CSV table of C-alpha atoms in Angstrom, one decimal:
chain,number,residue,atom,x,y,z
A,849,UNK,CA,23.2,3.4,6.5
A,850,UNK,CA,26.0,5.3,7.8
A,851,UNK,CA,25.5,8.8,6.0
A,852,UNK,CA,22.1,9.0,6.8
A,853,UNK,CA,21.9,11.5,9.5
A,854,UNK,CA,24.2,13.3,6.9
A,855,UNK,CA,21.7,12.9,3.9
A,856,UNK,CA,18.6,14.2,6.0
A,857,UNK,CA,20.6,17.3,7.3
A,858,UNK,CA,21.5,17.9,3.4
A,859,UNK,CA,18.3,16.8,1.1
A,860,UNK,CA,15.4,16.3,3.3
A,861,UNK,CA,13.2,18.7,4.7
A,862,UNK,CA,13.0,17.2,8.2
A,863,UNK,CA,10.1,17.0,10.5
A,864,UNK,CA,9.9,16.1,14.6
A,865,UNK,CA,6.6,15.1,15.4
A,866,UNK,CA,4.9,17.2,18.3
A,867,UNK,CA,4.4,15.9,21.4
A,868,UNK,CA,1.6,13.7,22.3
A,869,UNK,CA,1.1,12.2,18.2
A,870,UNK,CA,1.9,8.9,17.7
A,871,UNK,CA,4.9,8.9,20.8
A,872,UNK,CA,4.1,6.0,21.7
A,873,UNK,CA,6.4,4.3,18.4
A,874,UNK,CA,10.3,4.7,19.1
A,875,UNK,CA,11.6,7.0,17.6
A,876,UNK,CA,8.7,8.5,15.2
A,877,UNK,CA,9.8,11.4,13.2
A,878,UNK,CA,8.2,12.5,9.4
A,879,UNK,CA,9.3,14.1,6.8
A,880,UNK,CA,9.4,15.0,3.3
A,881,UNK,CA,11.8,14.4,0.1
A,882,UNK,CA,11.9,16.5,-2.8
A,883,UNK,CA,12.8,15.2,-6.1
A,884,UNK,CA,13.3,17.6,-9.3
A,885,UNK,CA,11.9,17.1,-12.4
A,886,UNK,CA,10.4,13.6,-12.0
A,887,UNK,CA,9.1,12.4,-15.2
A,888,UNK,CA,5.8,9.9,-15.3
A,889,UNK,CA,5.7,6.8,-17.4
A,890,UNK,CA,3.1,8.9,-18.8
A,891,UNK,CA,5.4,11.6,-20.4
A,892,UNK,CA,4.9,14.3,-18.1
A,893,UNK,CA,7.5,15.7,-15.7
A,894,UNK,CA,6.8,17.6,-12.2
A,895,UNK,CA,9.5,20.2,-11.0
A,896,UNK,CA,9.2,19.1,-7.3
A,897,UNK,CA,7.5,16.2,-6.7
A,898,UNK,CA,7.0,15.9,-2.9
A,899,UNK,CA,7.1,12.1,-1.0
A,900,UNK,CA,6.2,12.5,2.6
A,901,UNK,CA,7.1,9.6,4.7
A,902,UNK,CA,7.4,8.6,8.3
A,903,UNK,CA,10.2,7.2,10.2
A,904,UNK,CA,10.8,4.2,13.4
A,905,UNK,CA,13.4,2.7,15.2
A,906,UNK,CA,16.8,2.5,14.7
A,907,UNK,CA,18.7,4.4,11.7
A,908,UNK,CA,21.1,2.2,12.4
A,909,UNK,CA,18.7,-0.8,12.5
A,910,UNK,CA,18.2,-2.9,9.3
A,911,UNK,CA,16.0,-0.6,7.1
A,912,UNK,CA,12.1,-2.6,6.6
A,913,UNK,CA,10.2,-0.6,4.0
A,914,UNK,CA,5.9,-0.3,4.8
A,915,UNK,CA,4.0,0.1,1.5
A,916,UNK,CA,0.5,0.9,2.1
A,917,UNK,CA,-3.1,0.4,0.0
A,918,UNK,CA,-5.3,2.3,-1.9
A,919,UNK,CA,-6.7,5.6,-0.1
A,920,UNK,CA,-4.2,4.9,2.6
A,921,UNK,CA,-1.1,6.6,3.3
A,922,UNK,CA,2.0,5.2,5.3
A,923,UNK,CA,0.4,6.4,8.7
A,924,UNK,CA,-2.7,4.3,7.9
A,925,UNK,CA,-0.6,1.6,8.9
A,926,UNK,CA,0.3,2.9,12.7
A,927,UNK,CA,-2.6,1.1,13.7
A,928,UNK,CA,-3.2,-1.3,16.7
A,929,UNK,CA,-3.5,-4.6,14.2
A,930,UNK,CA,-0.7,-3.7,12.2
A,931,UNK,CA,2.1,-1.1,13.6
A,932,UNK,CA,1.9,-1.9,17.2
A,933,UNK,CA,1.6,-5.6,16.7
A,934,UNK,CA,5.2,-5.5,14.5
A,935,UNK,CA,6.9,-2.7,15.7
A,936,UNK,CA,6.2,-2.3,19.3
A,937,UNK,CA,9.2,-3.5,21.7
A,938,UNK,CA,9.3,-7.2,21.6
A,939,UNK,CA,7.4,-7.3,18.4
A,940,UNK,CA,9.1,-9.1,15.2
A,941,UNK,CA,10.2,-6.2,13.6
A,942,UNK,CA,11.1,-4.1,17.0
A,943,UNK,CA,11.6,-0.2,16.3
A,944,UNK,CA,14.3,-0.7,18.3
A,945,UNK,CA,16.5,-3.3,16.3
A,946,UNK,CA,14.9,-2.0,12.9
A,947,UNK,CA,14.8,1.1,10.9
A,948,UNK,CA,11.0,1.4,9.3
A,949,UNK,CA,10.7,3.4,6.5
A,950,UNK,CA,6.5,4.4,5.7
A,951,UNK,CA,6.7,6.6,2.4
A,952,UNK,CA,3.1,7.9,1.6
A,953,UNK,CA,2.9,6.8,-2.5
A,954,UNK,CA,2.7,9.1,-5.2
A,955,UNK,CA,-1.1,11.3,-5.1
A,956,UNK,CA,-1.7,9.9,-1.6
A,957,UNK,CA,-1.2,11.1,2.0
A,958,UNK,CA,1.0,14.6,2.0
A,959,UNK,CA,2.9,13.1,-1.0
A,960,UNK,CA,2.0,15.3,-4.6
A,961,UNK,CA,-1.5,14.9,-5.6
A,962,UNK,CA,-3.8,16.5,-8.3
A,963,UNK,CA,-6.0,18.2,-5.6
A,964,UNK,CA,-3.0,20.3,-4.4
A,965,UNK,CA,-2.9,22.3,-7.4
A,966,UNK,CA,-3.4,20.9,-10.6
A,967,UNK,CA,-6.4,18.7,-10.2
A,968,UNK,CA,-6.8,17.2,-14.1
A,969,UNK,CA,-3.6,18.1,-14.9
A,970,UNK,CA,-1.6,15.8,-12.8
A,971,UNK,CA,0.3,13.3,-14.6
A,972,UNK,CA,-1.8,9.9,-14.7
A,973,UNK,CA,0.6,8.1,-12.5
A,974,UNK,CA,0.8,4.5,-12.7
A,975,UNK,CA,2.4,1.8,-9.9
A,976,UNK,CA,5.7,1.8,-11.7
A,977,UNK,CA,6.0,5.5,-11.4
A,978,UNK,CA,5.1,5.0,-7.6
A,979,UNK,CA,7.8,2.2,-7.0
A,980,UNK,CA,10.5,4.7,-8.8
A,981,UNK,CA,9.4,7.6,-6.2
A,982,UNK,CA,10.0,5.5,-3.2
A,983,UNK,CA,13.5,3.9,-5.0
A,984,UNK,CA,14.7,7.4,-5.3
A,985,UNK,CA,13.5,8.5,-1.6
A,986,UNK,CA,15.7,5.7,0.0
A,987,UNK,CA,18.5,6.5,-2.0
A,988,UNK,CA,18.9,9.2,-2.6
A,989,UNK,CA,17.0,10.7,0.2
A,990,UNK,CA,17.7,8.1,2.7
A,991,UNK,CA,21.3,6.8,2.1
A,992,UNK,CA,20.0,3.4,2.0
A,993,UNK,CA,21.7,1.1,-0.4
A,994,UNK,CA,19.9,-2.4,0.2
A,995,UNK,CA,16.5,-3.5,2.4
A,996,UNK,CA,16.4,-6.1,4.9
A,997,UNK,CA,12.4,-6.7,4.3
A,998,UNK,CA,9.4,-5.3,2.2
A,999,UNK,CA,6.1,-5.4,3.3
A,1000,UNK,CA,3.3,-4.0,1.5
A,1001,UNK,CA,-0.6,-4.6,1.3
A,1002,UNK,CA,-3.1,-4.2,-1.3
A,1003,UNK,CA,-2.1,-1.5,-3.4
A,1004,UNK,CA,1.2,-1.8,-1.5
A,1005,UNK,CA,1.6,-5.5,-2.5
A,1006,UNK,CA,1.4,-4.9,-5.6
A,1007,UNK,CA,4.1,-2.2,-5.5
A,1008,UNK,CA,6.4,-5.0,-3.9
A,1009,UNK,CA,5.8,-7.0,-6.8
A,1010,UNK,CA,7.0,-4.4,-8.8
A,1011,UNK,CA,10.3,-3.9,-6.6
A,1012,UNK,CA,11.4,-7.0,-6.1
A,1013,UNK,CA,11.2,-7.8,-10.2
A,1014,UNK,CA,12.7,-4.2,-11.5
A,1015,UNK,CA,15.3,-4.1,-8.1
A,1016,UNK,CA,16.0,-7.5,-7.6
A,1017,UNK,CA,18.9,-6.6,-5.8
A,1018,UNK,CA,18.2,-4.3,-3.7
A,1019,UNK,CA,16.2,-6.2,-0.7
A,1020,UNK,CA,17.2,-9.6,1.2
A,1021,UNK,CA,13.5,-10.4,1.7
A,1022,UNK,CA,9.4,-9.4,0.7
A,1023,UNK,CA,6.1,-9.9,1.8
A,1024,UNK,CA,3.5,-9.3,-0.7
A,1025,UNK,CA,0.2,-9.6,0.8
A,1026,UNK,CA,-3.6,-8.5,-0.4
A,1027,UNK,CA,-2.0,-8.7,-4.0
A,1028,UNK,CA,-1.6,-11.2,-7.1
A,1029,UNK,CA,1.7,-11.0,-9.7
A,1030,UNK,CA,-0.7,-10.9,-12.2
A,1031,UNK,CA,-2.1,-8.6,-14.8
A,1032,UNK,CA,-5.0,-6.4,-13.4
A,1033,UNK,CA,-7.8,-7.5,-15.0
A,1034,UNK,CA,-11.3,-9.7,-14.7
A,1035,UNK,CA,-13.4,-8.5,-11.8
A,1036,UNK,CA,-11.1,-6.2,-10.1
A,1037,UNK,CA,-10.3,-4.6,-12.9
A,1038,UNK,CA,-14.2,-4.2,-13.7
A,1039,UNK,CA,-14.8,-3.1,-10.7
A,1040,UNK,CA,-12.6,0.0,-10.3
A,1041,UNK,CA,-13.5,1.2,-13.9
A,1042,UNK,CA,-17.2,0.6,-12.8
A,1043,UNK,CA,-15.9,3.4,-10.4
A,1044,UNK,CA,-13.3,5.7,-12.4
A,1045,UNK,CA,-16.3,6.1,-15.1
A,1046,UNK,CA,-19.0,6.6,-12.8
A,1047,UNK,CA,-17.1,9.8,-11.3
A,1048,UNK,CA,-16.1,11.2,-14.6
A,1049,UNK,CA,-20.1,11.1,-16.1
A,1050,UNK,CA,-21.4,12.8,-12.9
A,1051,UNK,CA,-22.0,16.3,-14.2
A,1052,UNK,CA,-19.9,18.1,-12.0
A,1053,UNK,CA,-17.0,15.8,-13.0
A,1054,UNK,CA,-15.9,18.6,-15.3
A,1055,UNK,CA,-12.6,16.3,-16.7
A,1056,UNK,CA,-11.2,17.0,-12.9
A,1057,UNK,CA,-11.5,20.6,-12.9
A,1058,UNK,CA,-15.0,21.1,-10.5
A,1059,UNK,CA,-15.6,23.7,-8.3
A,1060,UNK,CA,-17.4,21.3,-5.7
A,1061,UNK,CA,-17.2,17.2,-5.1
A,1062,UNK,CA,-18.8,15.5,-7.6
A,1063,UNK,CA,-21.5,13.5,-5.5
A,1064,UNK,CA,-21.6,10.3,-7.4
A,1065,UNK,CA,-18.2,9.7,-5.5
A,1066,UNK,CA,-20.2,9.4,-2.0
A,1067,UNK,CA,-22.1,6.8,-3.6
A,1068,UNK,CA,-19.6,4.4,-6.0
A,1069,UNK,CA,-16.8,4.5,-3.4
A,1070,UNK,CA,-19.1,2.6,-0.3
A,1071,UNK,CA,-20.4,0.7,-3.3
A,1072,UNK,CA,-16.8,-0.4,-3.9
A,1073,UNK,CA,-16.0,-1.1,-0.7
A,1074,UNK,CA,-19.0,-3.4,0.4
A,1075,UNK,CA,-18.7,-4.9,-3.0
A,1076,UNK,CA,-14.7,-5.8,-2.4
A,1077,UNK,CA,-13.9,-5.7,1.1
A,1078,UNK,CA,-15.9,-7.5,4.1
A,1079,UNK,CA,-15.1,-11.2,3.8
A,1080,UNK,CA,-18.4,-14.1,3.0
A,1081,UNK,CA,-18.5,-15.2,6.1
A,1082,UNK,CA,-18.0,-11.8,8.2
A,1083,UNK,CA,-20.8,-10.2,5.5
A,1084,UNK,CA,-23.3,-12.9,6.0
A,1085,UNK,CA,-22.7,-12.8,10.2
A,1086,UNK,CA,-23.5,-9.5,10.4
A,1087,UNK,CA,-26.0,-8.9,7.6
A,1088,UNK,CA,-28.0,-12.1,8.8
A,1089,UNK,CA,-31.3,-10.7,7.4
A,1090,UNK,CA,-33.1,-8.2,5.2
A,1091,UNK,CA,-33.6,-5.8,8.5
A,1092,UNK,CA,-30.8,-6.0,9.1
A,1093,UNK,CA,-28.7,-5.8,6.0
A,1094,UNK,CA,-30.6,-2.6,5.1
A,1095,UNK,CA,-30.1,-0.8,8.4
A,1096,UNK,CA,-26.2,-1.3,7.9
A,1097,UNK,CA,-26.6,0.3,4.3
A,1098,UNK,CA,-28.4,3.1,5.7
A,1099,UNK,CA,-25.8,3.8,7.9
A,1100,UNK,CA,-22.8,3.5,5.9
A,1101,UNK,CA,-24.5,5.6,3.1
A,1102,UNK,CA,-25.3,8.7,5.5
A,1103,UNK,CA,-21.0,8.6,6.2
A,1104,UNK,CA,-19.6,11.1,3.7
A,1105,UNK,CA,-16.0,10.9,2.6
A,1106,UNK,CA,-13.8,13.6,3.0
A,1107,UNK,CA,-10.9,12.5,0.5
A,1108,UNK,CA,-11.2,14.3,-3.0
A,1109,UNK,CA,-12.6,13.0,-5.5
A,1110,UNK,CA,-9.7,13.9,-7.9
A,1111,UNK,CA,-7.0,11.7,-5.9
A,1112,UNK,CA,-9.9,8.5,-5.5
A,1113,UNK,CA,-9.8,8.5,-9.1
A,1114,UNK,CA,-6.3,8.7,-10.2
A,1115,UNK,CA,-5.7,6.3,-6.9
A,1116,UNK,CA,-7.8,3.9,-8.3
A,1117,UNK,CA,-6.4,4.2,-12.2
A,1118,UNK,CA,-3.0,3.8,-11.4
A,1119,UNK,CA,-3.4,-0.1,-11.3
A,1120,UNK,CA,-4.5,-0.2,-15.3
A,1121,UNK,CA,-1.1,-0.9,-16.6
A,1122,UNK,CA,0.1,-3.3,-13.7
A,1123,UNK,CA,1.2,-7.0,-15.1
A,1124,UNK,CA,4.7,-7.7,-13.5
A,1125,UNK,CA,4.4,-11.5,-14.8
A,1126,UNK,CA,6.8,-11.1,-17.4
A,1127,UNK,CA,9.8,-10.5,-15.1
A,1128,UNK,CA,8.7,-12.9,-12.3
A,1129,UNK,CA,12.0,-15.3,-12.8
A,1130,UNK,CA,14.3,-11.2,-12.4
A,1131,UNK,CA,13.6,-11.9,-8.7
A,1132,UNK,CA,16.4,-13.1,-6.1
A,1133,UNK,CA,14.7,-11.9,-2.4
A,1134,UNK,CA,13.1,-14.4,-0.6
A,1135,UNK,CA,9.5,-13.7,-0.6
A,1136,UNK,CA,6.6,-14.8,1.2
A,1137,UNK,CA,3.5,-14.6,0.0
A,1138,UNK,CA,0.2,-13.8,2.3
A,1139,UNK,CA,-3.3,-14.0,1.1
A,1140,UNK,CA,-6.4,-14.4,2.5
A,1141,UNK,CA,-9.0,-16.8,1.6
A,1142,UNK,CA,-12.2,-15.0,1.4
A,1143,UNK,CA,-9.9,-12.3,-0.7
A,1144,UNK,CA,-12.7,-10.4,-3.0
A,1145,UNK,CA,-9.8,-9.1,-5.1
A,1146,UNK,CA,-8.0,-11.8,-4.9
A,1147,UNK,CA,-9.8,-14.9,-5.1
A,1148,UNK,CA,-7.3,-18.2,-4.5
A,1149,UNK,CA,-9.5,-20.6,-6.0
A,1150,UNK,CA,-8.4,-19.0,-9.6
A,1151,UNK,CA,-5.1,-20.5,-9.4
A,1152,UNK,CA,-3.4,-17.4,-10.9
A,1153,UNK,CA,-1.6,-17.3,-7.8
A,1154,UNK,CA,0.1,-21.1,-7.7
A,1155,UNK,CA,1.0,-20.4,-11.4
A,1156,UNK,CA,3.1,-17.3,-10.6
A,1157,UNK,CA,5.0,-19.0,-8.0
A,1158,UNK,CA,6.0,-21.5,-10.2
A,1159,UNK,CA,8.4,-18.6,-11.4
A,1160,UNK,CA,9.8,-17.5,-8.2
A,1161,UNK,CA,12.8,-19.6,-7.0
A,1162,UNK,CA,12.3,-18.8,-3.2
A,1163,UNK,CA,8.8,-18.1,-2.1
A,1164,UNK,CA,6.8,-19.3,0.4
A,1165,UNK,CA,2.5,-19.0,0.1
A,1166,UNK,CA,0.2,-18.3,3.4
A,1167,UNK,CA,-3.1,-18.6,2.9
A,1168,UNK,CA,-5.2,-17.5,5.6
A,1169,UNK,CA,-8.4,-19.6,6.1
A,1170,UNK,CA,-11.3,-18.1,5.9
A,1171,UNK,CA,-13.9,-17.3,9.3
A,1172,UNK,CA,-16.1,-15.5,10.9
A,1173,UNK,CA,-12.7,-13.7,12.2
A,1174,UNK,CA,-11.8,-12.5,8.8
A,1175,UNK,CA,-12.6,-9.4,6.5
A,1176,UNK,CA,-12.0,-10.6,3.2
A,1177,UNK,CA,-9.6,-8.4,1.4
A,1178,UNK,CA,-8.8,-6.3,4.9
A,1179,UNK,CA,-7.9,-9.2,6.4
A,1180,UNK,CA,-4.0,-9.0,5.7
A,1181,UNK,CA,-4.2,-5.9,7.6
A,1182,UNK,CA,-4.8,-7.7,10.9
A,1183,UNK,CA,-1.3,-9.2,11.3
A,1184,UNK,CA,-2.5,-11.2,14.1
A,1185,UNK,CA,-3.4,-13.7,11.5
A,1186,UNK,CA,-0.3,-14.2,10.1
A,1187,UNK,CA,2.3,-13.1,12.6
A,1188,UNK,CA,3.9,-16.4,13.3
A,1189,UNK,CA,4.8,-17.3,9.8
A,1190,UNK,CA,6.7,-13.9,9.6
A,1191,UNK,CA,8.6,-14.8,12.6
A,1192,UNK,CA,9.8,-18.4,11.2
A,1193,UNK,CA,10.0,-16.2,7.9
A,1194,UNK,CA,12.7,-13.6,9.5
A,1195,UNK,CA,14.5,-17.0,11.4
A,1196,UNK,CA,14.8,-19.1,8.0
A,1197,UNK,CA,16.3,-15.5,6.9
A,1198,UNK,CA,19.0,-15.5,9.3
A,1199,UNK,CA,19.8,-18.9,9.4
A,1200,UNK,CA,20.3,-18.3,5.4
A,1201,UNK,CA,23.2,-16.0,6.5
């Protein structure tokens, strides 16, 4: 940590936000980090890939990276539930004691994506080439040489899977959450190729290159997200009869989505290849695992999660219970729900050392 302010002068183009956006975090500033000729898992190489990412606390603080999910980006998770609740002053992971890095992954946010310019002919990134982005933006970017804490959700969670089994070393602690260490496959899996296929046979699709949004998007993505987001109990609450039920599907099919359908798709794809199962025993951080019970995604009552931690010499496994409090696979994203167990988490950390 101690050459960062002289990395960020040298490699990054730096950012202060304005006034009046997000002020209200210590010490918020964004920026972006450049890296030359990054070649895909898929072959393909980009002359300058761009990772945008935002910045809290403390550079001298102990660096916590923030992975985000699917169609999110790293300010997605500024939010009241999540960045105020652990970041604020007083808060577990106080801005003030702790550097927070929140890199937006590779085809979201302002990071490089296919609609910036080459729409179909952006490499088909996959996870692992989104873990070595964000490995080379601390780094090399950053100056940072280890990681006190990882915390990632959904698509994120994943990604912490994959960085605490190909950089064992390189973080004290993670917290997987939203996420299973286990091949992407069954329903999930099912699910978002349900979606990917139903884009690419709209006939605007075009193999990526259309000249306006293909409109089977509007459709499959609010069919995806009632289908896999929502929680039983929450659903059932709200939905509580046919009247009902149909009035909320009126109204969330008249919202239209903004996000192209070009970086949905390849967002979505990027989990075909993930299976970190194979290197589960590579990992040394201490990791806690959270899930939620009415998980869509990730359903507990499978017991692919139990086996997996049968590989992992120090990891701890929160389950949330299910309620009428909880969104199914959002859940994790309220961290009132599992706040407590990160704070004896961080205290069984530091009594370690």
């Amino acid at each position: 940590m101690n050459n960062i302010t002289k990395t960020l002068l040298f490699f990054i183009s730096f950012i202060i936000v304005p006034p009046g956006f997000c002020t209200d975090f210590y010490n918020r500033n964004e920026g972006d980090y450049i890296i030359k000729n990054f070649r895909f898992n898929d072959g393909n190489t980009v002359k300058n890939l761009k990772i945008h990412y935002v910045t809290l606390g403390n550079p001298k603080g102990k660096p916590v990276l923030i992975l985000h999910g699917t169609t999110g980006d790293g300010n997605s998770m500024l939010n009241d539930s999540f960045g105020h609740a652990l970041f604020d002053k007083g808060k577990p992971l106080d801005a003030e004691k702790y550097f927070i890095i929140l890199p937006d992954a590779i085809g979201t946010g302002k990071s490089s994506k296919p609609s910036d310019e080459l729409k179909g002919n952006f490499p088909h990134y996959d996870y692992g080439d989104m873990v070595n982005a964000q490995y080379q933006l601390l780094k090399n970017g950053l100056g940072i040489n280890h990681l006190e804490l990882i915390i990632g959700n959904s698509m994120g969670g994943m990604n912490t899977w994959l960085w605490i089994t190909k950089y064992p070393d390189y973080m004290t602690a993670a917290i997987p959450m939203a996420a299973t260490p286990a091949p992407m496959s069954s329903r999930n899996w099912i699910m978002r190729k349900m979606l990917i296929n139903s884009i690419k046979e709209d006939p605007d699709w075009n193999n990526g290159f259309y000249t306006k949004q293909p409109e089977k998007f509007q459709t499959v993505y609010h069919y995806y997200d009632i289908a896999t987001n929502g929680g039983d109990i929450a659903w059932q609450n709200k939905a509580y009869n046919t009247a009902k039920t149909e009035e909320i599907l009126s109204d969330k099919l008249k919202e239209r989505v903004s996000m192209d359908a070009n970086d949905f798709l390849y967002q979505w794809d990027a989990a075909r290849n993930f299976d970190p199962t194979q290197d589960l025993t590579k990992i040394k951080a201490f990791i806690l695992v959270i899930n939620s019970e009415d998980d869509e995604r990730n359903p507990p009552n499978t017991g692919v999660m139990q086996k997996a931690l049968k590989d992992i010499v120090a990891a701890k496994y929160y389950l949330i219970p299910a309620s009428n409090k909880t969104s199914g696979h959002s859940t994790t994203m309220n961290a009132n729900f599992w706040i407590e167990e990160l704070k004896i988490f961080l205290k069984e950390i530091e009594t370690y050392y």
